[in-house]
Amino acid sequence: MDLAQDVFRYVEKMPGGNLILTTTDSLFNWAKANSLWYLLFGLKCCAIEMMAAGASRYDLDRLGLMFRASPRQTDLMIVAGTVTAKMAPRIRTLWEQMAEPRYVIAMGSCAITGGAFFYDSYAAIKGVDEVIPVDVYIPGCPPRPEALIEGILKLQEKIKKESLTKR
Amino acid sequence: MTEEKKISREELLATGENIKAQYNFLVFITAVDYPERNVIGMVYHLRSLGNRDTLIIKIDLPREKPEIASVAGIWPAAEWHEREVFDLFGVNFLGHPDLRRILLPPDWEGSPLRKDYTKPGVIKRPETIK
């Protein structure tokens, strides 16, 4: 797909008047959805699958996803692994340092509910959504890179439905 | 060859000084909680890099006031291991250079690896789920 043509498709939709906002929306959403830079950050074994998804075999770069080592340059946080009581405040800090708009993917059973550490664990937080809001949940223990990619596509669908005026 | 020794806590420092030339590698220090005997058992795994022997030293401590001398001065590796045992079992190491929590957050209360440890929010595993 020719990217320049893709942009023009949205620009041509602009008949004028109050419709401008919605078309700006689609232009912005197109840009946001296709440049989801994610935080270079993994907590546990799911991070291995995340790395595999980022490496050349599954190649997240083709979806516009690149990892950045600073939360200030990222749009997406992939919480890959068990969230412990000690890590939770640090995750919260990282999330607060990310610039708006920001998105969170909870990857794997542990990040969703605590997973294998749900019972009898003094340290595991029962799901990262107790700490930060989550956009997409990806089940699996750990999810395969394909599952992560599907979650990212779902997130892109969600972003494309967003509007500047209401979030 | 693996040898196991049970000693009292007063003998630890003297024993350590005696054997440190031979057992020059401290593999790990850990502890076991035995509530039925009212004991916290310290376990020291030592290894001799020269003749490849292993020595296991076991020491029983009273559960109410577990205190023992630090061996960080004999085997420097002991420092973090003792901090871990302090963190998770609440054993007090006398003469330790820097005794504070190592794994848990600094404001944590209690010793989670003791059998009677409870914390609000911890969900017990039901009998039906193995």
XYZ file of C-alpha atoms in Angstrom:
297
model
C 0.000 0.000 0.000
C 1.351 3.378 -0.973
C 1.445 5.483 2.166
C 1.164 8.826 0.379
C -2.014 7.651 -1.334
C -3.326 6.474 1.992
C -2.927 9.970 3.437
C -4.655 11.530 0.448
C -7.589 9.221 0.963
C -8.170 10.846 4.309
C -7.460 14.394 3.123
C -9.919 14.052 0.276
C -12.603 13.151 2.752
C -12.475 16.748 4.018
C -15.484 18.507 2.469
C -15.158 21.476 4.834
C -17.151 22.880 7.745
C -17.352 20.998 10.986
C -16.337 17.799 9.311
C -12.722 18.890 9.485
C -12.370 17.608 13.019
C -13.427 14.104 12.202
C -11.083 13.888 9.269
C -8.239 15.275 11.350
C -9.188 12.478 13.690
C -8.718 9.857 11.044
C -5.414 11.357 9.944
C -4.142 11.500 13.504
C -5.453 8.047 14.302
C -3.809 6.647 11.210
C -0.524 8.163 12.366
C -0.938 7.037 15.968
C -1.998 3.506 15.137
C 0.922 2.945 12.804
C 3.686 4.333 14.981
C 3.085 2.622 18.302
C 6.510 2.842 19.856
C 6.653 0.513 22.808
C 8.645 0.688 25.972
C 11.711 -1.520 26.157
C 10.569 -3.209 29.289
C 9.783 -6.773 30.300
C 9.026 -8.336 33.642
C 9.302 -12.067 33.184
C 9.064 -14.968 30.779
C 6.423 -13.221 28.588
C 9.139 -10.720 27.778
C 10.959 -13.474 25.903
C 7.935 -13.891 23.635
C 7.745 -10.118 23.286
C 11.399 -10.055 22.234
C 10.718 -12.863 19.768
C 7.846 -10.839 18.349
C 10.126 -7.851 17.990
C 12.912 -9.818 16.328
C 13.160 -10.539 12.641
C 11.004 -13.667 12.445
C 7.791 -11.945 13.549
C 9.101 -8.414 13.031
C 6.941 -5.890 14.846
C 8.728 -3.140 12.897
C 6.513 -3.838 9.891
C 3.515 -2.704 11.957
C 5.346 0.486 12.870
C 6.241 -0.759 16.340
C 9.713 -0.004 17.549
C 11.011 -0.248 21.057
C 12.270 2.849 22.773
C 14.336 2.785 25.928
C 12.770 5.901 27.419
C 9.157 6.147 28.602
C 9.042 9.762 27.375
C 9.296 8.592 23.762
C 6.816 5.737 23.935
C 3.107 5.347 23.229
C 2.619 1.756 24.287
C 3.537 -0.219 27.357
C 3.479 -4.002 27.011
C 3.296 -5.415 30.517
C 4.902 -8.791 29.880
C 5.033 -10.821 33.067
C 4.093 -11.039 36.731
C 3.656 -7.737 38.508
C 5.060 -7.933 42.017
C 4.291 -5.662 44.915
C 7.740 -4.166 44.646
C 7.535 -3.609 40.892
C 4.019 -2.115 40.887
C 4.992 1.428 41.992
C 7.787 1.437 39.418
C 5.367 0.413 36.657
C 3.065 3.196 37.781
C 5.953 5.696 37.601
C 6.945 4.538 34.110
C 3.352 4.797 32.970
C 3.053 8.309 34.391
C 6.227 9.331 32.580
C 4.809 8.275 29.217
C 3.332 11.096 27.146
C -0.360 11.089 26.221
C -1.839 9.376 24.319
C -0.569 6.207 25.917
C -1.783 2.654 25.736
C -1.212 -0.447 27.819
C -1.279 -4.094 26.762
C -1.454 -6.687 29.519
C 0.345 -9.700 28.084
C -0.101 -13.151 29.584
C -2.076 -14.653 32.450
C 0.095 -13.091 35.135
C -0.398 -9.551 33.921
C -4.146 -10.167 33.603
C -5.003 -11.870 36.911
C -1.823 -12.975 38.601
C -1.944 -16.254 36.692
C 0.020 -19.032 38.340
C 0.648 -16.748 41.326
C -3.021 -16.079 42.024
C -3.163 -18.369 45.085
C -0.898 -18.249 48.134
C 1.321 -15.475 46.841
C 2.342 -12.643 49.099
C 4.188 -10.733 46.394
C 2.191 -10.961 43.155
C -0.323 -8.272 42.242
C -3.533 -9.863 40.921
C -3.442 -8.205 37.534
C -1.714 -5.059 36.330
C -5.090 -3.308 36.004
C -4.962 -2.781 39.762
C -2.114 -0.352 39.070
C -2.659 1.164 35.618
C -5.564 1.133 33.122
C -5.270 -1.558 30.452
C -6.480 -1.331 26.837
C -5.916 -4.853 25.544
C -5.628 -8.153 27.415
C -3.786 -11.009 25.729
C -4.336 -14.388 27.447
C -1.765 -17.162 27.319
C 1.030 -18.512 29.420
C 2.970 -17.128 27.672
C 1.091 -15.916 24.581
C 2.814 -16.724 21.309
C 4.157 -13.829 19.244
C 1.178 -14.306 16.910
C -1.141 -13.649 19.843
C 0.786 -10.517 20.748
C 0.548 -9.326 17.153
C -3.205 -9.965 17.177
C -3.479 -7.938 20.378
C -1.567 -5.100 18.758
C -3.883 -5.209 15.724
C -6.851 -5.027 18.101
C -5.273 -2.020 19.773
C -4.786 -0.387 16.376
C -8.484 -0.958 15.641
C -9.301 0.688 18.944
C -7.062 3.665 18.226
C -8.639 4.147 14.799
C -12.034 4.562 16.481
C -10.783 7.316 18.770
C -11.642 10.978 18.477
C -9.740 14.087 19.498
C -12.838 15.552 21.118
C -13.757 12.582 23.260
C -11.584 9.821 24.614
C 32.195 -35.975 49.569
C 29.331 -34.318 51.377
C 29.452 -33.916 55.103
C 26.713 -32.631 57.354
C 27.264 -31.058 60.743
C 24.830 -29.919 63.368
C 26.277 -27.298 65.718
C 24.979 -24.747 68.179
C 24.886 -21.098 67.342
C 27.654 -20.213 69.783
C 30.067 -22.471 67.906
C 29.429 -20.911 64.511
C 32.065 -18.188 64.450
C 34.812 -20.406 65.883
C 33.927 -23.230 63.492
C 33.930 -20.803 60.583
C 37.361 -19.458 61.438
C 38.683 -23.015 61.744
C 37.373 -24.291 58.427
C 37.556 -21.204 56.234
C 40.987 -22.147 54.858
C 39.607 -25.462 53.615
C 35.993 -24.548 52.842
C 36.762 -21.360 50.998
C 33.562 -21.047 48.977
C 30.196 -20.245 50.508
C 27.554 -21.628 48.166
C 24.532 -20.261 49.979
C 22.885 -19.569 53.288
C 19.231 -20.271 53.775
C 16.767 -21.100 56.524
C 13.850 -23.458 57.109
C 10.883 -22.786 59.329
C 9.794 -25.684 61.574
C 6.791 -24.393 63.533
C 6.076 -27.835 65.041
C 9.522 -27.846 66.686
C 9.395 -24.071 67.289
C 12.690 -23.760 65.467
C 14.148 -21.840 62.575
C 16.875 -23.962 61.073
C 19.800 -22.166 59.470
C 21.558 -23.990 56.651
C 25.054 -23.086 55.447
C 26.335 -24.781 52.320
C 30.104 -24.598 52.021
C 32.344 -25.948 49.328
C 36.014 -26.627 49.199
C 37.337 -25.555 45.829
C 40.604 -27.376 46.546
C 39.421 -30.951 47.166
C 35.782 -30.545 46.029
C 34.149 -31.386 49.328
C 30.815 -30.032 50.451
C 30.026 -29.212 54.053
C 26.527 -28.474 55.264
C 26.244 -26.743 58.611
C 22.859 -26.735 60.308
C 21.970 -24.624 63.305
C 18.658 -24.506 65.161
C 17.481 -21.115 66.365
C 14.550 -20.410 68.682
C 11.606 -19.160 66.690
C 10.668 -16.282 68.994
C 14.061 -14.592 68.954
C 16.194 -15.929 66.115
C 19.613 -14.354 66.475
C 22.935 -15.556 65.203
C 26.376 -14.118 64.527
C 27.030 -12.912 61.005
C 29.643 -14.801 59.008
C 30.073 -11.949 56.539
C 33.497 -11.306 58.027
C 34.587 -14.884 57.224
C 32.948 -15.386 53.827
C 32.118 -12.018 52.197
C 29.454 -13.706 50.036
C 27.427 -14.210 53.191
C 26.418 -10.574 53.338
C 23.599 -10.684 50.789
C 22.559 -14.215 51.727
C 22.102 -13.129 55.313
C 20.149 -10.124 54.171
C 17.846 -12.456 52.255
C 17.296 -14.694 55.288
C 16.702 -11.586 57.391
C 14.218 -10.391 54.789
C 12.192 -13.571 54.421
C 12.561 -15.271 57.844
C 13.274 -12.396 60.210
C 16.543 -13.826 61.528
C 18.693 -11.164 63.147
C 22.379 -11.362 62.211
C 24.567 -9.801 64.879
C 27.537 -7.891 63.556
C 26.244 -7.738 59.978
C 27.619 -4.637 58.188
C 24.383 -3.620 56.441
C 21.325 -5.539 57.619
C 18.283 -4.337 55.676
C 15.711 -5.861 53.359
C 17.079 -7.018 50.019
C 14.176 -8.453 48.002
C 11.016 -7.011 49.516
C 10.156 -3.307 49.569
C 11.746 -1.497 52.527
C 8.387 -0.812 54.183
C 7.292 -4.470 54.175
C 5.943 -5.926 57.398
C 6.500 -9.513 58.497
C 8.558 -12.430 57.247
C 6.744 -14.070 54.352
C 8.522 -17.425 54.271
C 7.514 -18.274 57.821
C 4.756 -20.869 57.778
C 2.370 -18.784 59.867
C 2.750 -15.648 57.745
C -0.497 -14.082 56.608
C -1.152 -10.947 54.652
C -4.480 -9.367 53.723
C -5.192 -9.951 50.057
C -3.473 -13.312 49.865
C -5.985 -15.797 48.453
C -5.706 -19.303 49.882
C -5.604 -22.097 47.353
C -8.826 -24.127 47.676
C -8.484 -27.838 48.448
C -10.174 -28.708 45.165
C -7.423 -27.072 43.107
C -4.160 -28.943 43.173
